[in-house]
Amino acid sequence: EHGAATTLRVGADHAGKLTRAEPGVDGVEIDIVGGLADDEHRVRRVVFEREFDRLGDVLIARPTVETIFEKETTDKIYKSVWDELEKSSNSKLVVDFKKVESFSSNFIGMLVGLKKKLTEKGGDLRICNLNDRLSEIAAVTQLNQVLKIFNRVDKAVGSFV
């Protein structure tokens, strides 16, 4: 059927090769939309799939999408992170940007709002593993004046002591 979408969950194996991912496994959900010819396809939507870890009373969130530009993606990330914080009763959060290439000003606003909510609960937010582009964005937007930024997860987690 022309224009029908097929949803495919993909992840990567240890060598970085794309593989089919089962629900609950790290990966992304992609809608593939057929074009005019059978071999024409485009990706319509990539849904954020998150990964969380805990070190003591610190929640570590690891977004697994390369770019965070759309408001819908920002909203999904916010909801999933906040739900995980409430579920775990944590108020200390580290966001690891190792897999993120770029993000929007809307996403920066979300981070600042999240820090404010965490501070009100007696916690805080740290970010780490920013690539050169994200570090430049953090400097230009003065995000580095609002959030503590670290090169490594362990340094960010250790800063809560």
mmCIF file of C-alpha atoms in Angstrom:
data_model
loop_
_atom_site.group_PDB
_atom_site.id
_atom_site.type_symbol
_atom_site.label_atom_id
_atom_site.label_comp_id
_atom_site.label_asym_id
_atom_site.label_seq_id
_atom_site.Cartn_x
_atom_site.Cartn_y
_atom_site.Cartn_z
ATOM 1 C CA GLU A 1 0.000 0.000 0.000
ATOM 2 C CA HIS A 2 1.425 3.392 -1.019
ATOM 3 C CA GLY A 3 2.490 5.495 1.973
ATOM 4 C CA ALA A 4 1.975 2.728 4.542
ATOM 5 C CA ALA A 5 4.491 2.700 7.378
ATOM 6 C CA THR A 6 6.390 -0.306 8.645
ATOM 7 C CA THR A 7 7.843 -0.078 12.140
ATOM 8 C CA LEU A 8 11.218 -1.690 12.697
ATOM 9 C CA ARG A 9 13.219 -1.784 15.934
ATOM 10 C CA VAL A 10 16.946 -1.741 15.328
ATOM 11 C CA GLY A 11 19.987 -1.809 17.557
ATOM 12 C CA ALA A 12 23.673 -2.467 17.060
ATOM 13 C CA ASP A 13 25.751 -5.528 17.845
ATOM 14 C CA HIS A 14 29.161 -5.323 19.543
ATOM 15 C CA ALA A 15 30.803 -4.499 16.192
ATOM 16 C CA GLY A 16 28.376 -1.638 15.499
ATOM 17 C CA LYS A 17 26.425 -3.509 12.815
ATOM 18 C CA LEU A 18 22.672 -2.800 12.794
ATOM 19 C CA THR A 19 20.578 -5.661 14.102
ATOM 20 C CA ARG A 20 16.901 -6.207 14.825
ATOM 21 C CA ALA A 21 16.181 -5.282 18.467
ATOM 22 C CA GLU A 22 13.497 -6.883 20.583
ATOM 23 C CA PRO A 23 11.284 -4.754 22.882
ATOM 24 C CA GLY A 24 13.140 -3.864 26.070
ATOM 25 C CA VAL A 25 16.518 -4.063 24.345
ATOM 26 C CA ASP A 26 18.465 -0.886 23.643
ATOM 27 C CA GLY A 27 17.696 0.354 20.173
ATOM 28 C CA VAL A 28 15.501 2.712 18.262
ATOM 29 C CA GLU A 29 12.115 2.339 16.662
ATOM 30 C CA ILE A 30 11.998 3.531 13.069
ATOM 31 C CA ASP A 31 8.967 4.014 10.845
ATOM 32 C CA ILE A 32 9.850 3.266 7.229
ATOM 33 C CA VAL A 33 7.466 4.853 4.718
ATOM 34 C CA GLY A 34 7.208 3.415 1.196
ATOM 35 C CA GLY A 35 7.716 5.759 -1.738
ATOM 36 C CA LEU A 36 6.454 5.746 -5.297
ATOM 37 C CA ALA A 37 8.588 2.767 -6.250
ATOM 38 C CA ASP A 38 9.116 -0.347 -4.164
ATOM 39 C CA ASP A 39 12.760 0.520 -3.537
ATOM 40 C CA GLU A 40 12.077 4.126 -2.440
ATOM 41 C CA HIS A 41 11.798 4.480 1.325
ATOM 42 C CA ARG A 42 12.398 7.205 3.820
ATOM 43 C CA VAL A 43 12.618 7.283 7.581
ATOM 44 C CA ARG A 44 9.613 9.207 8.891
ATOM 45 C CA ARG A 45 10.191 9.073 12.635
ATOM 46 C CA VAL A 46 12.812 7.869 15.076
ATOM 47 C CA VAL A 47 11.596 7.316 18.625
ATOM 48 C CA PHE A 48 13.955 7.930 21.529
ATOM 49 C CA GLU A 49 14.949 4.754 23.304
ATOM 50 C CA ARG A 50 16.666 5.451 26.564
ATOM 51 C CA GLU A 51 19.033 3.613 28.805
ATOM 52 C CA PHE A 52 19.275 4.122 32.560
ATOM 53 C CA ASP A 53 21.760 3.006 35.188
ATOM 54 C CA ARG A 54 22.073 3.781 38.872
ATOM 55 C CA LEU A 55 25.220 4.343 40.877
ATOM 56 C CA GLY A 56 24.184 4.682 44.510
ATOM 57 C CA ASP A 57 21.593 7.442 44.688
ATOM 58 C CA VAL A 58 22.491 8.864 41.253
ATOM 59 C CA LEU A 59 20.452 8.063 38.145
ATOM 60 C CA ILE A 60 22.430 8.017 34.884
ATOM 61 C CA ALA A 61 20.437 8.626 31.693
ATOM 62 C CA ARG A 62 22.029 7.809 28.342
ATOM 63 C CA PRO A 63 20.084 9.119 25.340
ATOM 64 C CA THR A 64 20.747 6.872 22.355
ATOM 65 C CA VAL A 65 19.664 9.180 19.534
ATOM 66 C CA GLU A 66 22.295 11.151 17.609
ATOM 67 C CA THR A 67 20.313 14.369 17.201
ATOM 68 C CA ILE A 68 17.681 15.881 19.461
ATOM 69 C CA PHE A 69 15.983 18.643 17.480
ATOM 70 C CA GLU A 70 12.255 18.005 17.429
ATOM 71 C CA LYS A 71 10.048 19.127 20.314
ATOM 72 C CA GLU A 72 8.378 15.708 20.261
ATOM 73 C CA THR A 73 11.736 14.015 20.901
ATOM 74 C CA THR A 74 12.597 16.474 23.682
ATOM 75 C CA ASP A 75 9.206 15.876 25.315
ATOM 76 C CA LYS A 76 9.639 12.085 25.159
ATOM 77 C CA ILE A 77 13.099 12.303 26.694
ATOM 78 C CA TYR A 78 11.857 14.588 29.476
ATOM 79 C CA LYS A 79 8.915 12.314 30.270
ATOM 80 C CA SER A 80 10.985 9.137 30.299
ATOM 81 C CA VAL A 81 13.728 10.681 32.459
ATOM 82 C CA TRP A 82 11.254 12.229 34.906
ATOM 83 C CA ASP A 83 9.250 8.984 35.139
ATOM 84 C CA GLU A 84 12.455 7.065 35.883
ATOM 85 C CA LEU A 85 13.494 9.615 38.534
ATOM 86 C CA GLU A 86 10.122 9.355 40.254
ATOM 87 C CA LYS A 87 10.067 5.563 40.021
ATOM 88 C CA SER A 88 13.524 5.308 41.600
ATOM 89 C CA SER A 89 13.019 8.173 44.102
ATOM 90 C CA ASN A 90 16.298 9.694 42.875
ATOM 91 C CA SER A 91 16.864 13.444 42.715
ATOM 92 C CA LYS A 92 20.444 13.321 41.438
ATOM 93 C CA LEU A 93 20.807 12.915 37.685
ATOM 94 C CA VAL A 94 23.708 12.574 35.258
ATOM 95 C CA VAL A 95 22.921 12.771 31.542
ATOM 96 C CA ASP A 96 25.609 11.065 29.456
ATOM 97 C CA PHE A 97 25.740 12.519 25.930
ATOM 98 C CA LYS A 98 28.271 10.023 24.560
ATOM 99 C CA LYS A 99 25.958 8.984 21.696
ATOM 100 C CA VAL A 100 24.450 12.435 21.009
ATOM 101 C CA GLU A 101 25.892 14.505 18.153
ATOM 102 C CA SER A 102 23.716 17.618 18.483
ATOM 103 C CA PHE A 103 20.680 19.048 20.247
ATOM 104 C CA SER A 104 18.387 22.059 19.946
ATOM 105 C CA SER A 105 17.859 25.133 22.103
ATOM 106 C CA ASN A 106 14.508 23.581 23.051
ATOM 107 C CA PHE A 107 16.421 20.631 24.523
ATOM 108 C CA ILE A 108 18.732 23.009 26.425
ATOM 109 C CA GLY A 109 15.637 24.649 27.914
ATOM 110 C CA MET A 110 14.395 21.224 28.971
ATOM 111 C CA LEU A 111 17.717 20.503 30.731
ATOM 112 C CA VAL A 112 17.579 23.811 32.611
ATOM 113 C CA GLY A 113 13.961 23.141 33.644
ATOM 114 C CA LEU A 114 14.891 19.647 34.775
ATOM 115 C CA LYS A 115 17.763 21.029 36.869
ATOM 116 C CA LYS A 116 15.366 23.481 38.529
ATOM 117 C CA LYS A 117 12.893 20.705 39.429
ATOM 118 C CA LEU A 118 15.692 18.504 40.774
ATOM 119 C CA THR A 119 17.130 21.367 42.846
ATOM 120 C CA GLU A 120 13.690 21.935 44.395
ATOM 121 C CA LYS A 121 13.747 18.253 45.464
ATOM 122 C CA GLY A 122 17.217 18.600 47.020
ATOM 123 C CA GLY A 123 19.041 17.100 44.048
ATOM 124 C CA ASP A 124 20.869 18.340 40.984
ATOM 125 C CA LEU A 125 21.755 17.620 37.364
ATOM 126 C CA ARG A 126 25.175 17.022 35.805
ATOM 127 C CA ILE A 127 25.976 16.375 32.146
ATOM 128 C CA CYS A 128 28.974 14.629 30.628
ATOM 129 C CA ASN A 129 30.649 13.314 27.481
ATOM 130 C CA LEU A 130 29.850 16.292 25.265
ATOM 131 C CA ASN A 131 31.549 16.176 21.881
ATOM 132 C CA ASP A 132 33.273 19.301 20.503
ATOM 133 C CA ARG A 133 30.077 20.543 18.834
ATOM 134 C CA LEU A 134 28.002 20.139 22.012
ATOM 135 C CA SER A 135 30.748 21.772 24.091
ATOM 136 C CA GLU A 136 30.678 24.748 21.730
ATOM 137 C CA ILE A 137 26.865 24.933 21.973
ATOM 138 C CA ALA A 138 27.137 24.796 25.779
ATOM 139 C CA ALA A 139 29.631 27.678 25.760
ATOM 140 C CA VAL A 140 27.700 29.867 23.289
ATOM 141 C CA THR A 141 24.386 29.371 25.123
ATOM 142 C CA GLN A 142 26.107 29.672 28.524
ATOM 143 C CA LEU A 143 24.727 26.269 29.494
ATOM 144 C CA ASN A 144 28.140 25.654 31.060
ATOM 145 C CA GLN A 145 27.309 28.488 33.507
ATOM 146 C CA VAL A 146 24.079 26.772 34.584
ATOM 147 C CA LEU A 147 25.029 23.077 34.589
ATOM 148 C CA LYS A 148 28.166 21.342 35.764
ATOM 149 C CA ILE A 149 29.769 19.585 32.795
ATOM 150 C CA PHE A 150 32.231 16.691 33.052
ATOM 151 C CA ASN A 151 34.305 14.664 30.590
ATOM 152 C CA ARG A 152 33.405 11.294 32.143
ATOM 153 C CA VAL A 153 30.426 9.683 33.873
ATOM 154 C CA ASP A 154 32.410 8.675 36.961
ATOM 155 C CA LYS A 155 33.599 12.265 37.484
ATOM 156 C CA ALA A 156 30.016 13.559 37.144
ATOM 157 C CA VAL A 157 28.692 10.970 39.609
ATOM 158 C CA GLY A 158 31.570 11.633 42.039
ATOM 159 C CA SER A 159 30.820 15.357 42.027
ATOM 160 C CA PHE A 160 27.633 14.749 44.039
ATOM 161 C CA VAL A 161 29.638 13.861 47.178
#
